[in-house]
Amino acid sequence: MLRLQSIALPADTVVFGEALLQRDAGLFDEWYLRRHLGIELDCDDVERLQLVQRRLMDNALAQARVSTHRDYMPRNLMPVADGPAVLDFQDMVIGPIAYDPVSLLRDAFLSWPEARVDAWLRRYHARALAAVLPVPDIASFLRAADWLGAQRHLKLLGIFSRLHHRDAVANRCGANRDREIGGSREPEVADHSPVHSALHGLELACNRLEALDGRLSGRYLGGDRGRHKDADIRSRSDLSRFDRVQAYGDRREDRPMLAMAHERW
């Protein structure tokens, strides 16, 4: 990845800027919310969603730009002697430096323990510094990576919904891990954060990271809730109010939650 990010792309290479970010945001709204879930947001909800998307886009635009694959995930890597070899690179852009590390480590199809992902991101950051790549300080980098993860997974929900409904590719709508929103990690969404305020009206059921004196302790606030997802959901929501309940899970601990849903992936 460091070698790829160090490549000097041609001057006419597309920049991953406002236009591409707006297109990504539109995928979530058009294909996931409207087409897949059949939801038409009212004016207040539209404003809230636009605020969330705006802040996620601003995070991406504020980062230093390097050569960016945009789909640097395990499925696009092949083991070779001096590798890995990288596939599907024809749509490379000049984009945010944290984008490809996030694509690899917060993948839509594979997941690892959060502590391991955090360690890998820190290892990447140290190596990027040694390679004289324009990464910020570690705290700023980890925050930027979390917010990019949220932006990318919202986009993927839209893409998978489009594949399902327009292109008849089955069961892709639920393939995206909901790790950033309602999943295994809430990316710096504390009660005082701007993202928490922007998401007002959306109920989040997820692990929260403990912060002591303004620093993350590495522990979950109140313990790991992974095995209690079904109980947490029932305590927060009356599922009988909904005509259809959808759930995605790929772990043994997700089975009670999946049993609550009409549609399961």
CSV table of C-alpha atoms in Angstrom, one decimal:
chain,number,residue,atom,x,y,z
A,1,MET,CA,0.0,0.0,0.0
A,2,LEU,CA,2.8,2.4,0.8
A,3,ARG,CA,4.3,1.8,-2.6
A,4,LEU,CA,1.0,2.5,-4.3
A,5,GLN,CA,0.4,5.6,-2.3
A,6,SER,CA,3.9,6.9,-3.3
A,7,ILE,CA,3.2,6.6,-7.0
A,8,ALA,CA,3.1,9.9,-8.9
A,9,LEU,CA,-0.1,9.7,-11.0
A,10,PRO,CA,-0.5,11.6,-14.3
A,11,ALA,CA,-1.5,15.2,-13.9
A,12,ASP,CA,-5.0,14.5,-15.5
A,13,THR,CA,-5.8,11.8,-12.8
A,14,VAL,CA,-9.3,12.3,-11.3
A,15,VAL,CA,-9.3,13.9,-7.9
A,16,PHE,CA,-11.5,12.3,-5.3
A,17,GLY,CA,-13.1,15.6,-4.4
A,18,GLU,CA,-16.5,17.2,-3.9
A,19,ALA,CA,-18.1,15.7,-7.1
A,20,LEU,CA,-17.2,12.1,-6.3
A,21,LEU,CA,-18.2,12.5,-2.6
A,22,GLN,CA,-21.6,13.9,-3.6
A,23,ARG,CA,-22.1,11.0,-5.9
A,24,ASP,CA,-21.3,8.5,-3.1
A,25,ALA,CA,-23.7,10.3,-0.8
A,26,GLY,CA,-26.4,10.1,-3.4
A,27,LEU,CA,-26.1,6.3,-3.7
A,28,PHE,CA,-27.1,5.8,-0.1
A,29,ASP,CA,-30.0,8.1,-0.3
A,30,GLU,CA,-31.4,6.9,-3.7
A,31,TRP,CA,-30.7,3.2,-3.6
A,32,TYR,CA,-30.6,2.2,0.1
A,33,LEU,CA,-33.1,4.5,1.7
A,34,ARG,CA,-35.5,5.1,-1.1
A,35,ARG,CA,-35.3,1.9,-3.2
A,36,HIS,CA,-34.4,-0.8,-0.8
A,37,LEU,CA,-36.1,0.4,2.4
A,38,GLY,CA,-38.8,2.4,0.7
A,39,ILE,CA,-38.2,5.4,3.0
A,40,GLU,CA,-39.0,9.0,2.0
A,41,LEU,CA,-37.4,11.3,4.5
A,42,ASP,CA,-39.3,14.4,5.7
A,43,CYS,CA,-37.6,17.8,5.5
A,44,ASP,CA,-36.1,17.5,9.0
A,45,ASP,CA,-34.6,14.1,8.3
A,46,VAL,CA,-33.2,15.3,5.0
A,47,GLU,CA,-31.5,18.1,6.7
A,48,ARG,CA,-30.0,15.8,9.4
A,49,LEU,CA,-28.8,13.3,6.8
A,50,GLN,CA,-27.3,16.1,4.7
A,51,LEU,CA,-25.5,17.4,7.7
A,52,VAL,CA,-24.0,14.0,8.5
A,53,GLN,CA,-22.9,13.6,4.8
A,54,ARG,CA,-21.5,17.1,4.8
A,55,ARG,CA,-19.3,16.5,7.8
A,56,LEU,CA,-18.1,13.2,6.5
A,57,MET,CA,-17.2,14.8,3.2
A,58,ASP,CA,-15.4,17.6,4.9
A,59,ASN,CA,-13.4,15.1,6.8
A,60,ALA,CA,-12.3,13.5,3.5
A,61,LEU,CA,-11.6,16.8,1.8
A,62,ALA,CA,-9.4,18.0,4.7
A,63,GLN,CA,-6.9,15.1,4.4
A,64,ALA,CA,-3.7,15.2,2.5
A,65,ARG,CA,-4.1,13.5,-0.9
A,66,VAL,CA,-2.1,10.6,-2.4
A,67,SER,CA,-2.6,8.0,-5.0
A,68,THR,CA,-5.8,6.1,-3.9
A,69,HIS,CA,-7.1,2.8,-5.2
A,70,ARG,CA,-10.6,3.4,-3.6
A,71,ASP,CA,-11.2,-0.4,-3.4
A,72,TYR,CA,-8.1,-1.6,-1.7
A,73,MET,CA,-9.6,-4.7,0.0
A,74,PRO,CA,-8.5,-8.3,0.5
A,75,ARG,CA,-10.5,-9.5,-2.5
A,76,ASN,CA,-8.4,-7.2,-4.7
A,77,LEU,CA,-5.0,-8.5,-3.5
A,78,MET,CA,-3.1,-11.5,-4.8
A,79,PRO,CA,-0.1,-13.1,-3.0
A,80,VAL,CA,3.0,-13.0,-5.1
A,81,ALA,CA,6.7,-13.2,-4.3
A,82,ASP,CA,7.3,-9.4,-4.1
A,83,GLY,CA,3.7,-8.6,-3.6
A,84,PRO,CA,0.9,-8.4,-2.9
A,85,ALA,CA,-0.3,-7.8,-6.5
A,86,VAL,CA,-3.1,-5.3,-6.6
A,87,LEU,CA,-6.2,-5.9,-8.9
A,88,ASP,CA,-8.9,-3.6,-10.1
A,89,PHE,CA,-6.8,-0.5,-10.1
A,90,GLN,CA,-8.2,1.1,-13.2
A,91,ASP,CA,-10.3,3.7,-11.3
A,92,MET,CA,-7.4,5.0,-9.1
A,93,VAL,CA,-7.8,8.6,-8.1
A,94,ILE,CA,-5.9,11.2,-6.1
A,95,GLY,CA,-7.7,11.0,-2.7
A,96,PRO,CA,-7.5,11.1,1.1
A,97,ILE,CA,-4.5,9.3,2.6
A,98,ALA,CA,-6.6,7.3,5.1
A,99,TYR,CA,-9.0,5.9,2.4
A,100,ASP,CA,-7.1,2.8,1.3
A,101,PRO,CA,-6.0,1.8,4.9
A,102,VAL,CA,-9.7,2.0,5.9
A,103,SER,CA,-10.8,0.1,2.8
A,104,LEU,CA,-8.5,-2.8,3.7
A,105,LEU,CA,-9.0,-2.9,7.5
A,106,ARG,CA,-12.7,-2.0,7.7
A,107,ASP,CA,-13.7,-4.3,4.9
A,108,ALA,CA,-17.4,-4.9,3.9
A,109,PHE,CA,-16.9,-8.7,3.9
A,110,LEU,CA,-14.3,-9.4,6.5
A,111,SER,CA,-13.9,-8.2,10.1
A,112,TRP,CA,-11.3,-8.5,12.8
A,113,PRO,CA,-11.2,-7.7,16.5
A,114,GLU,CA,-11.2,-3.9,17.0
A,115,ALA,CA,-8.0,-4.0,19.0
A,116,ARG,CA,-6.2,-5.7,16.1
A,117,VAL,CA,-7.6,-3.2,13.5
A,118,ASP,CA,-6.4,-0.3,15.7
A,119,ALA,CA,-3.0,-1.8,16.0
A,120,TRP,CA,-2.8,-2.3,12.3
A,121,LEU,CA,-3.8,1.3,11.7
A,122,ARG,CA,-1.1,2.5,14.1
A,123,ARG,CA,1.5,0.2,12.3
A,124,TYR,CA,0.5,1.7,9.0
A,125,HIS,CA,0.8,5.2,10.4
A,126,ALA,CA,4.3,4.6,11.7
A,127,ARG,CA,5.4,3.1,8.3
A,128,ALA,CA,3.8,5.9,6.4
A,129,LEU,CA,5.7,8.4,8.5
A,130,ALA,CA,8.9,6.5,7.8
A,131,ALA,CA,8.1,6.6,4.1
A,132,VAL,CA,7.6,10.4,4.3
A,133,LEU,CA,3.9,10.2,3.3
A,134,PRO,CA,1.8,13.1,4.5
A,135,VAL,CA,0.0,11.5,7.4
A,136,PRO,CA,-1.1,13.7,10.3
A,137,ASP,CA,-0.5,13.0,14.0
A,138,ILE,CA,-1.8,9.6,15.1
A,139,ALA,CA,-4.8,10.9,17.0
A,140,SER,CA,-6.0,12.9,14.0
A,141,PHE,CA,-5.3,10.0,11.6
A,142,LEU,CA,-7.3,7.5,13.7
A,143,ARG,CA,-10.2,10.0,13.8
A,144,ALA,CA,-10.1,10.6,10.1
A,145,ALA,CA,-10.0,6.9,9.4
A,146,ASP,CA,-13.1,6.3,11.5
A,147,TRP,CA,-15.0,9.0,9.8
A,148,LEU,CA,-13.9,7.8,6.4
A,149,GLY,CA,-15.0,4.3,7.4
A,150,ALA,CA,-18.5,5.6,8.0
A,151,GLN,CA,-18.6,7.5,4.7
A,152,ARG,CA,-17.4,4.4,2.8
A,153,HIS,CA,-19.9,2.0,4.4
A,154,LEU,CA,-22.8,4.4,3.7
A,155,LYS,CA,-21.7,4.4,0.1
A,156,LEU,CA,-21.4,0.6,0.0
A,157,LEU,CA,-24.9,0.2,1.3
A,158,GLY,CA,-26.0,2.2,-1.7
A,159,ILE,CA,-23.9,0.2,-4.1
A,160,PHE,CA,-25.0,-3.1,-2.8
A,161,SER,CA,-28.7,-2.0,-2.9
A,162,ARG,CA,-28.2,-0.9,-6.5
A,163,LEU,CA,-26.6,-4.3,-7.4
A,164,HIS,CA,-29.5,-6.1,-5.8
A,165,HIS,CA,-32.4,-4.1,-7.4
A,166,ARG,CA,-31.0,-2.8,-10.7
A,167,ASP,CA,-28.5,-5.5,-11.6
A,168,ALA,CA,-30.3,-8.5,-9.9
A,169,VAL,CA,-27.2,-9.5,-7.8
A,170,ALA,CA,-28.9,-11.3,-4.9
A,171,ASN,CA,-28.2,-10.8,-1.2
A,172,ARG,CA,-25.7,-7.9,-1.5
A,173,CYS,CA,-27.8,-5.4,0.4
A,174,GLY,CA,-26.9,-7.0,3.7
A,175,ALA,CA,-23.3,-7.7,2.9
A,176,ASN,CA,-22.1,-4.4,4.3
A,177,ARG,CA,-20.9,-4.5,7.9
A,178,ASP,CA,-22.8,-2.0,10.0
A,179,ARG,CA,-19.7,-1.5,12.1
A,180,GLU,CA,-19.7,2.2,12.0
A,181,ILE,CA,-23.4,2.8,12.5
A,182,GLY,CA,-25.2,0.5,14.9
A,183,GLY,CA,-22.4,-2.1,14.7
A,184,SER,CA,-19.3,-3.1,16.6
A,185,ARG,CA,-17.8,0.4,16.9
A,186,GLU,CA,-19.2,3.9,17.0
A,187,PRO,CA,-16.6,6.1,15.4
A,188,GLU,CA,-16.0,8.9,17.9
A,189,VAL,CA,-19.8,9.4,18.3
A,190,ALA,CA,-19.8,10.6,21.9
A,191,ASP,CA,-22.7,12.6,23.3
A,192,HIS,CA,-20.9,15.9,22.8
A,193,SER,CA,-19.7,15.2,19.2
A,194,PRO,CA,-21.1,16.9,16.1
A,195,VAL,CA,-21.9,13.6,14.5
A,196,HIS,CA,-24.0,12.5,17.5
A,197,SER,CA,-26.0,15.8,17.2
A,198,ALA,CA,-26.4,15.3,13.4
A,199,LEU,CA,-27.8,11.8,13.9
A,200,HIS,CA,-30.4,13.1,16.3
A,201,GLY,CA,-33.5,10.9,15.8
A,202,LEU,CA,-31.5,7.8,14.9
A,203,GLU,CA,-31.1,5.2,17.6
A,204,LEU,CA,-27.6,3.7,17.9
A,205,ALA,CA,-27.2,0.4,19.6
A,206,CYS,CA,-23.5,-0.4,19.7
A,207,ASN,CA,-20.3,-0.6,21.8
A,208,ARG,CA,-18.9,2.7,23.1
A,209,LEU,CA,-15.3,3.3,23.8
A,210,GLU,CA,-14.3,4.5,27.2
A,211,ALA,CA,-12.6,7.9,27.4
A,212,LEU,CA,-10.6,8.9,30.5
A,213,ASP,CA,-9.3,12.5,30.7
A,214,GLY,CA,-9.9,13.0,27.0
A,215,ARG,CA,-8.1,9.8,25.9
A,216,LEU,CA,-9.4,6.5,24.8
A,217,SER,CA,-8.6,3.8,27.4
A,218,GLY,CA,-8.9,0.9,25.0
A,219,ARG,CA,-11.9,-0.5,26.9
A,220,TYR,CA,-15.5,-0.6,26.1
A,221,LEU,CA,-17.8,1.7,28.2
A,222,GLY,CA,-20.0,-0.7,30.2
A,223,GLY,CA,-18.3,-3.8,28.7
A,224,ASP,CA,-18.7,-5.5,25.3
A,225,ARG,CA,-22.4,-5.6,24.3
A,226,GLY,CA,-21.8,-7.9,21.4
A,227,ARG,CA,-23.6,-10.9,23.0
A,228,HIS,CA,-26.5,-8.8,24.1
A,229,LYS,CA,-27.5,-7.2,20.8
A,230,ASP,CA,-31.0,-8.7,20.8
A,231,ALA,CA,-31.7,-7.6,24.4
A,232,ASP,CA,-30.4,-4.1,23.7
A,233,ILE,CA,-32.5,-3.8,20.6
A,234,ARG,CA,-35.6,-5.0,22.4
A,235,SER,CA,-35.1,-2.6,25.3
A,236,ARG,CA,-34.7,0.3,22.9
A,237,SER,CA,-37.3,-0.5,20.3
A,238,ASP,CA,-40.8,-2.0,20.0
A,239,LEU,CA,-40.3,-4.1,16.9
A,240,SER,CA,-44.0,-4.8,16.6
A,241,ARG,CA,-44.3,-1.2,15.3
A,242,PHE,CA,-42.5,-2.2,12.1
A,243,ASP,CA,-43.8,-4.0,9.1
A,244,ARG,CA,-40.4,-5.4,8.2
A,245,VAL,CA,-37.3,-5.8,10.3
A,246,GLN,CA,-34.0,-6.4,8.5
A,247,ALA,CA,-30.7,-7.7,10.1
A,248,TYR,CA,-27.2,-8.6,9.0
A,249,GLY,CA,-24.8,-10.7,11.1
A,250,ASP,CA,-21.9,-13.1,10.4
A,251,ARG,CA,-21.1,-14.3,13.9
A,252,ARG,CA,-22.5,-16.9,16.3
A,253,GLU,CA,-23.4,-14.1,18.7
A,254,ASP,CA,-25.6,-12.5,16.1
A,255,ARG,CA,-28.0,-15.4,15.8
A,256,PRO,CA,-30.5,-14.2,18.5
A,257,MET,CA,-30.6,-10.8,16.7
A,258,LEU,CA,-31.1,-12.4,13.3
A,259,ALA,CA,-34.0,-14.5,14.8
A,260,MET,CA,-35.8,-11.2,15.5
A,261,ALA,CA,-35.8,-10.1,11.8
A,262,HIS,CA,-38.1,-10.8,8.9
A,263,GLU,CA,-35.2,-10.5,6.4
A,264,ARG,CA,-31.8,-11.9,7.4
A,265,TRP,CA,-28.4,-11.9,5.8
